[in-house]
Each structure stands twice: as C-alpha cells, then as structure tokens.
Amino acid sequence: MGRAGPLRVLVTGASRGIGEAIVARLASDRHHLALNSRTAIDLERIAAELPGPTLVLPADCTDPRSGDDLVRAVVDAWGGIDVLVLNAGEGVAASITSTDDAMWQRQLDLNLTAPFRFIRAAVPPMKAAGYGRIIVVASSASKRGEPYISAYTAAKHGVLGLVRSAAAELARTGITVNAVCPGYVDTPMTQRSIDAIVEKTGRSREDAAASLAGQQPTGRLVASAEVAETVAFLISDSGQITGQGINIDGGKVQS
Ligand SMILES: NC(=O)c1ccc[n+]([C@@H]2O[C@H](COP(=O)([O-])OP(=O)(O)OC[C@H]3O[C@@H](n4cnc5c(N)ncnc54)[C@H](OP(=O)(O)O)[C@@H]3O)[C@@H](O)[C@H]2O)c1
C-alpha cells in the first residue's frame, strides 16, 4: 500500500487531454491538486469543478524559472509536495531535413529540459520528507523510433533516460521516479496530428484517424483515462516500482 492521502500533487499540462484526465482521476482520490498550463482560464474552469483544495499555477514550463517557482508555490501553500506529474509536452511532425534548429530546440526544451528542471526543484523537499512520487508522461516514442518525429522521439528517449537515472540516484530516499509511455491517445494533440495528416496527404479524416488507431495492436486509440489510471497506480505503489517506463500502447512496444 502507498501512503495514506490526501497527497499534495502538482500536474503540468493539466488543462486538457491526458493532464485533465489525470486531474479528474486524482481528484477522485481526494488529493490536493496544483494545476499548471499556460492558459489560466482553462485551469480555473477545471479547478472550479474539483472537490478538494486546488491551486491554479499558470506558467510556461519552458521558462527556466517555472520549475523552481511552481514547486515553491506548492510548498508555500501546503507545506510540502508529495507528487509531481510532468505531463506538459507536445509533438511536431517533420522530416529530418525540414526540422530546423528552432523546432529541434523547442522539442528538447518542453519535453526534456522542463521535466529535468521540475525534478531538480522537487527533489529537495521530497528528500526532506523522505517521500515522493515523480511520474513523467513520456511516450512509446521514448522506446521506438518512428518516421517524421525525430526531434520529439529524441526528447522523449532523453526524458526516459532522465527518469531511469533519477530513479537510480534516489532509490534510497523514499522517492520513486517512473514514466508512462502511451501510444496514440485520444486527445486534442492527436486530433491535431490527424489534421496534419489530412492536410499533408489529402486523405479523409476517417482514414487518418484509422491509421493512428491502427498503430496500436489493439486497433484503437488509448483513452486519456487509461493513462490516468496508470498514473494513479504508480502514486499508490509502496515504493518498489521505480525507474520504469510503463507502456500503455495496446502492445505496440513489448519491453
Ligand atoms: N496524445 C498522444 O497521442 C500522446 C501519446 C504519447 C505521449 N503523449 C504525451 O502526453 C502529454 C500530454 O499530451 P496530450 O495529448 O494531452 O496533449 P494536449 O492535448 O495538447 O495537452 C497538452 C497540455 O500541455 C499544456 N502545455 C503545452 N505546452 C505547455 C507549456 N510550454 N507550458 C505549460 N503547459 C503546456 C497545454 O495547455 P496550454 O496550451 O494552455 O499551455 C495542455 O494542458 C505530452 O507530454 C505528450 O507528449 C501524448
């Protein structure tokens, strides 16, 4: 069994898609939830529906100060931070030759460097408390290369390396560090991928959606709630699961 709640949780990218589902799932366990994304109005709408104490912390996670600022805001408000869910991220589709330096850097900044800064900020208060659960929303692209997403894949491979190394370093502190690695999830991000396929190939929306659903051997997109359930499981774990990248991809990656 994990620690008895309620736990003090910070979720980045909490305003839609997987992050919103994680917030809903953790709210059902009565945890205290600090919500981050760039768009305050979306966070306020979600916070208004939550039963327990909430914080609305709008910030761009690629701002070098945001990790320190947000962790401090949670600790100042609630006296500590128990759980960090690093979900903010985005992908961009481009061939290697059309991936310019700005696109490459943006993928590394958001999907890799931002999680590093948030983990670095959260470790001291978690260590002092002798307890912490850190979960990064990575991707099946953390384990497998696919065409036209080289920058995203490099960043997501990198963040799994960060998770594994942090887990090894912190193994005796009471802090676990894990990643969840979803396949294509039914979120606004995937809807944007479908739009891009339609625009680039002229295929119908149904065709494009079916091709992404077919990437999972189960033949369907992953639901955000399925990712959220795995996050809740990792939070509830007693501490022997650490350094893992848990695939939620219908069997696409077998590892
Ligand atoms: N959808 C998939 O198929 C899939 C598959 C595997 C992994 N993932 C990963 O899952 C995570 C969530 O994806 P999703 O599909 O839920 O995406 P989404 O629907 O686009 O939602 C992304 C969330 O992140 C926030 N965000 C984006 N950039 C941010 C920034 N610079 N600073 C702070 N917040 C930011 C967005 O809010 P604002 O725009 O208001 O900031 C939003 O709340 C990402 O890390 C993604 O790589 C997704």
mmCIF file of C-alpha atoms and ligand atoms in Angstrom:
data_model
loop_
_atom_site.group_PDB
_atom_site.id
_atom_site.type_symbol
_atom_site.label_atom_id
_atom_site.label_comp_id
_atom_site.label_asym_id
_atom_site.label_seq_id
_atom_site.Cartn_x
_atom_site.Cartn_y
_atom_site.Cartn_z
ATOM 1 C CA MET A 1 0.000 0.000 0.000
ATOM 2 C CA GLY A 2 1.144 3.548 -0.671
ATOM 3 C CA ARG A 3 0.995 6.494 1.682
ATOM 4 C CA ALA A 4 -2.415 7.429 3.043
ATOM 5 C CA GLY A 5 -3.783 10.547 1.334
ATOM 6 C CA PRO A 6 -4.585 13.204 0.664
ATOM 7 C CA LEU A 7 -1.314 13.867 -1.151
ATOM 8 C CA ARG A 8 -0.119 17.245 -2.427
ATOM 9 C CA VAL A 9 0.174 16.905 -6.217
ATOM 10 C CA LEU A 10 1.468 19.228 -8.951
ATOM 11 C CA VAL A 11 0.333 18.369 -12.506
ATOM 12 C CA THR A 12 1.789 20.209 -15.518
ATOM 13 C CA GLY A 13 -0.192 20.426 -18.741
ATOM 14 C CA ALA A 14 -3.351 19.988 -16.676
ATOM 15 C CA SER A 15 -5.798 21.915 -18.845
ATOM 16 C CA ARG A 16 -6.827 19.334 -21.441
ATOM 17 C CA GLY A 17 -6.141 15.861 -22.814
ATOM 18 C CA ILE A 18 -4.137 13.467 -20.649
ATOM 19 C CA GLY A 19 -3.408 16.089 -17.974
ATOM 20 C CA GLU A 20 -7.085 16.903 -17.483
ATOM 21 C CA ALA A 21 -7.865 13.173 -17.160
ATOM 22 C CA ILE A 22 -5.084 12.739 -14.582
ATOM 23 C CA VAL A 23 -6.511 15.619 -12.559
ATOM 24 C CA ALA A 24 -10.015 14.100 -12.649
ATOM 25 C CA ARG A 25 -8.689 10.689 -11.602
ATOM 26 C CA LEU A 26 -6.565 12.036 -8.739
ATOM 27 C CA ALA A 27 -9.396 14.287 -7.570
ATOM 28 C CA SER A 28 -11.499 11.157 -7.129
ATOM 29 C CA ASP A 29 -8.870 10.034 -4.562
ATOM 30 C CA ARG A 30 -9.300 13.412 -2.799
ATOM 31 C CA HIS A 31 -5.722 14.550 -3.368
ATOM 32 C CA HIS A 32 -4.833 18.264 -3.234
ATOM 33 C CA LEU A 33 -4.184 19.354 -6.811
ATOM 34 C CA ALA A 34 -1.995 22.171 -8.125
ATOM 35 C CA LEU A 35 -2.758 22.735 -11.803
ATOM 36 C CA ASN A 36 -0.371 24.161 -14.376
ATOM 37 C CA SER A 37 -0.568 25.043 -18.044
ATOM 38 C CA ARG A 38 -0.042 28.315 -19.887
ATOM 39 C CA THR A 39 -3.741 29.185 -20.026
ATOM 40 C CA ALA A 40 -5.158 30.359 -16.695
ATOM 41 C CA ILE A 41 -8.787 30.450 -17.793
ATOM 42 C CA ASP A 42 -8.762 26.735 -18.700
ATOM 43 C CA LEU A 43 -7.204 25.826 -15.351
ATOM 44 C CA GLU A 44 -9.749 27.944 -13.447
ATOM 45 C CA ARG A 45 -12.609 26.157 -15.226
ATOM 46 C CA ILE A 46 -11.207 22.763 -14.166
ATOM 47 C CA ALA A 47 -10.339 23.880 -10.623
ATOM 48 C CA ALA A 48 -13.894 25.150 -10.106
ATOM 49 C CA GLU A 49 -15.210 21.595 -10.567
ATOM 50 C CA LEU A 50 -12.776 19.929 -8.135
ATOM 51 C CA PRO A 51 -13.934 18.885 -4.675
ATOM 52 C CA GLY A 52 -10.722 19.456 -2.691
ATOM 53 C CA PRO A 53 -8.106 22.204 -2.226
ATOM 54 C CA THR A 54 -6.626 23.377 -5.540
ATOM 55 C CA LEU A 55 -4.000 25.799 -6.759
ATOM 56 C CA VAL A 56 -4.044 27.380 -10.208
ATOM 57 C CA LEU A 57 -0.461 27.999 -11.343
ATOM 58 C CA PRO A 58 -0.331 29.256 -14.930
ATOM 59 C CA ALA A 59 3.195 29.280 -16.368
ATOM 60 C CA ASP A 60 5.131 28.245 -19.426
ATOM 61 C CA CYS A 61 7.102 25.147 -18.392
ATOM 62 C CA THR A 62 9.903 26.121 -20.773
ATOM 63 C CA ASP A 63 10.563 29.238 -18.707
ATOM 64 C CA PRO A 64 13.795 28.339 -16.846
ATOM 65 C CA ARG A 65 12.295 29.633 -13.558
ATOM 66 C CA SER A 66 8.990 27.775 -13.737
ATOM 67 C CA GLY A 67 10.187 24.549 -12.054
ATOM 68 C CA ASP A 68 11.520 26.394 -9.014
ATOM 69 C CA ASP A 69 8.601 28.848 -8.919
ATOM 70 C CA LEU A 70 5.839 26.237 -9.121
ATOM 71 C CA VAL A 71 7.383 23.799 -6.657
ATOM 72 C CA ARG A 72 7.901 26.689 -4.226
ATOM 73 C CA ALA A 73 4.286 27.820 -4.677
ATOM 74 C CA VAL A 74 3.027 24.337 -3.728
ATOM 75 C CA VAL A 75 5.370 24.055 -0.734
ATOM 76 C CA ASP A 76 4.452 27.569 0.454
ATOM 77 C CA ALA A 77 0.715 26.826 0.192
ATOM 78 C CA TRP A 78 0.593 23.289 1.548
ATOM 79 C CA GLY A 79 3.868 22.780 3.471
ATOM 80 C CA GLY A 80 5.322 20.217 1.054
ATOM 81 C CA ILE A 81 4.960 18.408 -2.253
ATOM 82 C CA ASP A 82 4.334 14.656 -2.434
ATOM 83 C CA VAL A 83 3.689 14.014 -6.129
ATOM 84 C CA LEU A 84 4.963 15.593 -9.334
ATOM 85 C CA VAL A 85 3.236 14.644 -12.595
ATOM 86 C CA LEU A 86 5.182 16.055 -15.559
ATOM 87 C CA ASN A 87 2.746 15.869 -18.426
ATOM 88 C CA ALA A 88 3.131 19.150 -20.379
ATOM 89 C CA GLY A 89 4.506 18.309 -23.806
ATOM 90 C CA GLU A 90 3.864 18.453 -27.496
ATOM 91 C CA GLY A 91 4.997 16.844 -30.701
ATOM 92 C CA VAL A 92 5.836 18.213 -34.094
ATOM 93 C CA ALA A 93 5.851 16.219 -37.319
ATOM 94 C CA ALA A 94 8.594 16.958 -39.842
ATOM 95 C CA SER A 95 11.162 15.074 -41.876
ATOM 96 C CA ILE A 96 14.756 15.306 -40.638
ATOM 97 C CA THR A 97 15.671 17.710 -43.429
ATOM 98 C CA SER A 98 12.763 20.044 -42.664
ATOM 99 C CA THR A 99 13.369 20.043 -38.906
ATOM 100 C CA ASP A 100 15.006 23.409 -38.331
ATOM 101 C CA ASP A 101 17.056 24.332 -35.254
ATOM 102 C CA ALA A 102 14.152 26.166 -33.607
ATOM 103 C CA MET A 103 11.831 23.148 -33.922
ATOM 104 C CA TRP A 104 14.522 20.840 -32.570
ATOM 105 C CA GLN A 105 15.276 23.130 -29.628
ATOM 106 C CA ARG A 106 11.595 23.635 -28.795
ATOM 107 C CA GLN A 107 11.049 19.852 -28.564
ATOM 108 C CA LEU A 108 14.038 19.445 -26.245
ATOM 109 C CA ASP A 109 13.057 22.455 -24.123
ATOM 110 C CA LEU A 110 9.494 21.315 -23.444
ATOM 111 C CA ASN A 111 9.736 17.507 -23.441
ATOM 112 C CA LEU A 112 13.165 17.061 -21.831
ATOM 113 C CA THR A 113 14.682 20.150 -20.197
ATOM 114 C CA ALA A 114 11.472 21.277 -18.458
ATOM 115 C CA PRO A 115 10.974 17.883 -16.723
ATOM 116 C CA PHE A 116 14.635 17.977 -15.646
ATOM 117 C CA ARG A 117 14.183 21.417 -14.035
ATOM 118 C CA PHE A 118 10.946 20.392 -12.263
ATOM 119 C CA ILE A 119 12.552 17.214 -10.894
ATOM 120 C CA ARG A 120 15.597 19.176 -9.729
ATOM 121 C CA ALA A 121 13.299 21.598 -7.895
ATOM 122 C CA ALA A 122 11.099 18.939 -6.267
ATOM 123 C CA VAL A 123 13.814 16.573 -5.026
ATOM 124 C CA PRO A 124 14.982 18.675 -2.020
ATOM 125 C CA PRO A 125 11.531 18.974 -0.343
ATOM 126 C CA MET A 126 10.713 15.350 -1.199
ATOM 127 C CA LYS A 127 14.058 14.168 0.209
ATOM 128 C CA ALA A 128 13.488 16.189 3.384
ATOM 129 C CA ALA A 129 10.111 14.468 3.783
ATOM 130 C CA GLY A 130 11.532 11.018 2.905
ATOM 131 C CA TYR A 131 8.760 10.507 0.378
ATOM 132 C CA GLY A 132 7.946 11.405 -3.219
ATOM 133 C CA ARG A 133 6.321 10.101 -6.370
ATOM 134 C CA ILE A 134 7.557 11.568 -9.673
ATOM 135 C CA ILE A 135 5.818 10.499 -12.871
ATOM 136 C CA VAL A 136 6.718 11.743 -16.350
ATOM 137 C CA VAL A 137 4.244 11.349 -19.187
ATOM 138 C CA ALA A 138 6.690 10.119 -21.816
ATOM 139 C CA SER A 139 5.623 8.149 -24.925
ATOM 140 C CA SER A 140 6.057 4.968 -26.908
ATOM 141 C CA ALA A 141 8.426 7.309 -28.786
ATOM 142 C CA SER A 142 10.643 7.011 -25.680
ATOM 143 C CA LYS A 143 11.398 3.446 -26.755
ATOM 144 C CA ARG A 144 10.878 3.240 -30.505
ATOM 145 C CA GLY A 145 11.737 5.447 -33.448
ATOM 146 C CA GLU A 146 9.075 6.407 -35.968
ATOM 147 C CA PRO A 147 9.300 8.430 -39.180
ATOM 148 C CA TYR A 148 8.864 12.232 -39.161
ATOM 149 C CA ILE A 149 9.110 12.770 -35.407
ATOM 150 C CA SER A 150 12.876 12.729 -34.874
ATOM 151 C CA ALA A 151 13.021 15.753 -32.527
ATOM 152 C CA TYR A 152 10.072 14.531 -30.424
ATOM 153 C CA THR A 153 11.494 10.990 -30.332
ATOM 154 C CA ALA A 154 14.937 12.220 -29.302
ATOM 155 C CA ALA A 155 13.416 14.333 -26.497
ATOM 156 C CA LYS A 156 11.151 11.513 -25.302
ATOM 157 C CA HIS A 157 14.039 8.997 -25.358
ATOM 158 C CA GLY A 158 16.029 11.543 -23.365
ATOM 159 C CA VAL A 159 13.348 12.018 -20.738
ATOM 160 C CA LEU A 160 13.156 8.258 -20.137
ATOM 161 C CA GLY A 161 16.925 8.330 -19.577
ATOM 162 C CA LEU A 162 16.403 11.133 -17.071
ATOM 163 C CA VAL A 163 13.728 9.068 -15.287
ATOM 164 C CA ARG A 164 15.948 5.988 -15.097
ATOM 165 C CA SER A 165 18.981 7.877 -13.828
ATOM 166 C CA ALA A 166 16.986 9.895 -11.267
ATOM 167 C CA ALA A 167 15.329 6.687 -10.023
ATOM 168 C CA ALA A 168 18.722 5.025 -9.536
ATOM 169 C CA GLU A 169 20.119 8.064 -7.744
ATOM 170 C CA LEU A 170 17.104 8.474 -5.444
ATOM 171 C CA ALA A 171 16.355 4.802 -4.769
ATOM 172 C CA ARG A 172 17.139 5.044 -1.045
ATOM 173 C CA THR A 173 15.340 8.313 -0.395
ATOM 174 C CA GLY A 174 11.692 7.224 -0.469
ATOM 175 C CA ILE A 175 11.243 8.897 -3.858
ATOM 176 C CA THR A 176 10.230 6.834 -6.896
ATOM 177 C CA VAL A 177 10.620 8.127 -10.442
ATOM 178 C CA ASN A 178 8.732 6.493 -13.299
ATOM 179 C CA ALA A 179 7.423 7.227 -16.774
ATOM 180 C CA VAL A 180 4.254 6.216 -18.526
ATOM 181 C CA CYS A 181 4.703 5.565 -22.243
ATOM 182 C CA PRO A 182 1.407 5.847 -24.123
ATOM 183 C CA GLY A 183 0.790 5.068 -27.770
ATOM 184 C CA TYR A 184 -1.631 7.377 -29.608
ATOM 185 C CA VAL A 185 -4.099 8.768 -27.080
ATOM 186 C CA ASP A 186 -7.465 10.283 -27.928
ATOM 187 C CA THR A 187 -6.631 13.926 -27.049
ATOM 188 C CA PRO A 188 -6.530 17.332 -28.767
ATOM 189 C CA MET A 189 -2.830 16.640 -29.578
ATOM 190 C CA THR A 190 -3.800 13.541 -31.561
ATOM 191 C CA GLN A 191 -6.649 15.446 -33.234
ATOM 192 C CA ARG A 192 -4.007 17.946 -34.405
ATOM 193 C CA SER A 193 -1.925 15.027 -35.764
ATOM 194 C CA ILE A 194 -4.990 13.824 -37.685
ATOM 195 C CA ASP A 195 -5.494 17.351 -39.082
ATOM 196 C CA ALA A 196 -1.836 17.409 -40.192
ATOM 197 C CA ILE A 197 -2.148 14.032 -41.972
ATOM 198 C CA VAL A 198 -5.281 15.248 -43.782
ATOM 199 C CA GLU A 199 -3.532 18.456 -44.825
ATOM 200 C CA LYS A 200 -0.298 16.786 -45.987
ATOM 201 C CA THR A 201 -1.755 13.718 -47.707
ATOM 202 C CA GLY A 202 -5.284 14.696 -48.769
ATOM 203 C CA ARG A 203 -6.626 11.571 -47.049
ATOM 204 C CA SER A 204 -10.026 11.729 -45.344
ATOM 205 C CA ARG A 205 -10.249 12.390 -41.592
ATOM 206 C CA GLU A 206 -11.691 8.892 -41.070
ATOM 207 C CA ASP A 207 -8.726 7.336 -42.916
ATOM 208 C CA ALA A 208 -6.203 9.401 -40.991
ATOM 209 C CA ALA A 209 -7.871 8.597 -37.642
ATOM 210 C CA ALA A 210 -7.992 4.892 -38.523
ATOM 211 C CA SER A 211 -4.284 4.878 -39.393
ATOM 212 C CA LEU A 212 -3.390 6.269 -35.953
ATOM 213 C CA ALA A 213 -5.793 3.890 -34.183
ATOM 214 C CA GLY A 214 -4.189 1.042 -36.128
ATOM 215 C CA GLN A 215 -0.764 1.915 -34.686
ATOM 216 C CA GLN A 216 -1.901 0.130 -31.505
ATOM 217 C CA PRO A 217 -2.150 -3.651 -31.994
ATOM 218 C CA THR A 218 -5.474 -3.388 -30.128
ATOM 219 C CA GLY A 219 -6.738 -1.334 -33.079
ATOM 220 C CA ARG A 220 -7.930 1.659 -31.086
ATOM 221 C CA LEU A 221 -6.597 4.877 -29.624
ATOM 222 C CA VAL A 222 -5.649 4.796 -25.941
ATOM 223 C CA ALA A 223 -8.127 6.691 -23.724
ATOM 224 C CA SER A 224 -6.787 9.500 -21.525
ATOM 225 C CA ALA A 225 -8.482 7.802 -18.568
ATOM 226 C CA GLU A 226 -6.369 4.680 -19.192
ATOM 227 C CA VAL A 227 -3.187 6.729 -18.865
ATOM 228 C CA ALA A 228 -4.580 8.449 -15.758
ATOM 229 C CA GLU A 229 -5.323 5.083 -14.142
ATOM 230 C CA THR A 230 -1.676 4.028 -14.547
ATOM 231 C CA VAL A 231 -0.511 7.314 -13.031
ATOM 232 C CA ALA A 232 -2.819 6.723 -10.036
ATOM 233 C CA PHE A 233 -1.392 3.206 -9.695
ATOM 234 C CA LEU A 234 2.200 4.497 -9.652
ATOM 235 C CA ILE A 235 1.256 7.037 -6.981
ATOM 236 C CA SER A 236 -0.331 4.325 -4.837
ATOM 237 C CA ASP A 237 2.653 1.962 -5.155
ATOM 238 C CA SER A 238 4.550 1.285 -1.933
ATOM 239 C CA GLY A 239 7.957 2.076 -3.421
ATOM 240 C CA GLN A 240 9.457 -0.910 -5.232
ATOM 241 C CA ILE A 241 8.434 0.270 -8.719
ATOM 242 C CA THR A 242 10.975 2.865 -9.832
ATOM 243 C CA GLY A 243 12.947 3.642 -12.966
ATOM 244 C CA GLN A 244 10.272 2.113 -15.173
ATOM 245 C CA GLY A 245 8.692 3.248 -18.408
ATOM 246 C CA ILE A 246 5.264 1.616 -18.385
ATOM 247 C CA ASN A 247 3.844 1.063 -21.843
ATOM 248 C CA ILE A 248 0.166 1.916 -22.383
ATOM 249 C CA ASP A 249 0.048 1.305 -26.090
ATOM 250 C CA GLY A 250 -2.041 -1.762 -26.809
ATOM 251 C CA GLY A 251 1.103 -3.878 -27.094
ATOM 252 C CA LYS A 252 2.955 -1.765 -29.684
ATOM 253 C CA VAL A 253 6.224 -1.857 -27.753
ATOM 254 C CA GLN A 254 6.982 -5.131 -25.994
ATOM 255 C CA SER A 255 9.584 -4.437 -23.333
HETATM 256 N N1 LIG B 1 -1.742 12.404 -27.450
HETATM 257 C C1 LIG B 1 -0.924 11.368 -27.649
HETATM 258 O O1 LIG B 1 -1.146 10.535 -28.532
HETATM 259 C C2 LIG B 1 0.282 11.183 -26.758
HETATM 260 C C3 LIG B 1 0.989 9.986 -26.856
HETATM 261 C C4 LIG B 1 2.105 9.777 -26.057
HETATM 262 C C5 LIG B 1 2.508 10.759 -25.199
HETATM 263 N N2 LIG B 1 1.823 11.926 -25.123
HETATM 264 C C6 LIG B 1 2.314 12.945 -24.206
HETATM 265 O O2 LIG B 1 1.306 13.239 -23.258
HETATM 266 C C7 LIG B 1 1.438 14.581 -22.815
HETATM 267 C C8 LIG B 1 0.103 15.287 -22.929
HETATM 268 O O3 LIG B 1 -0.333 15.193 -24.265
HETATM 269 P P1 LIG B 1 -1.842 15.494 -24.723
HETATM 270 O O4 LIG B 1 -2.108 14.609 -25.869
HETATM 271 O O5 LIG B 1 -2.738 15.521 -23.564
HETATM 272 O O6 LIG B 1 -1.603 16.999 -25.297
HETATM 273 P P2 LIG B 1 -2.617 18.221 -25.432
HETATM 274 O O7 LIG B 1 -3.984 17.732 -25.593
HETATM 275 O O8 LIG B 1 -2.040 19.103 -26.484
HETATM 276 O O9 LIG B 1 -2.461 18.957 -23.998
HETATM 277 C C9 LIG B 1 -1.196 19.468 -23.658
HETATM 278 C C10 LIG B 1 -1.260 20.159 -22.317
HETATM 279 O O10 LIG B 1 0.019 20.724 -22.021
HETATM 280 C C11 LIG B 1 -0.101 22.152 -21.843
HETATM 281 N N3 LIG B 1 1.111 22.766 -22.343
HETATM 282 C C12 LIG B 1 1.594 22.742 -23.609
HETATM 283 N N4 LIG B 1 2.734 23.444 -23.692
HETATM 284 C C13 LIG B 1 2.979 23.909 -22.433
HETATM 285 C C14 LIG B 1 3.997 24.715 -21.872
HETATM 286 N N5 LIG B 1 5.011 25.202 -22.618
HETATM 287 N N6 LIG B 1 3.945 25.003 -20.551
HETATM 288 C C15 LIG B 1 2.922 24.550 -19.774
HETATM 289 N N7 LIG B 1 1.919 23.784 -20.261
HETATM 290 C C16 LIG B 1 1.957 23.483 -21.576
HETATM 291 C C17 LIG B 1 -1.371 22.517 -22.596
HETATM 292 O O11 LIG B 1 -2.008 23.700 -22.113
HETATM 293 P P3 LIG B 1 -1.665 25.170 -22.712
HETATM 294 O O12 LIG B 1 -1.639 25.050 -24.199
HETATM 295 O O13 LIG B 1 -2.752 26.036 -22.172
HETATM 296 O O14 LIG B 1 -0.335 25.518 -22.128
HETATM 297 C C18 LIG B 1 -2.244 21.303 -22.262
HETATM 298 O O15 LIG B 1 -2.764 21.422 -20.960
HETATM 299 C C19 LIG B 1 2.560 15.184 -23.646
HETATM 300 O O16 LIG B 1 3.768 15.142 -22.918
HETATM 301 C C20 LIG B 1 2.643 14.261 -24.843
HETATM 302 O O17 LIG B 1 3.932 14.249 -25.435
HETATM 303 C C21 LIG B 1 0.714 12.161 -25.878
#
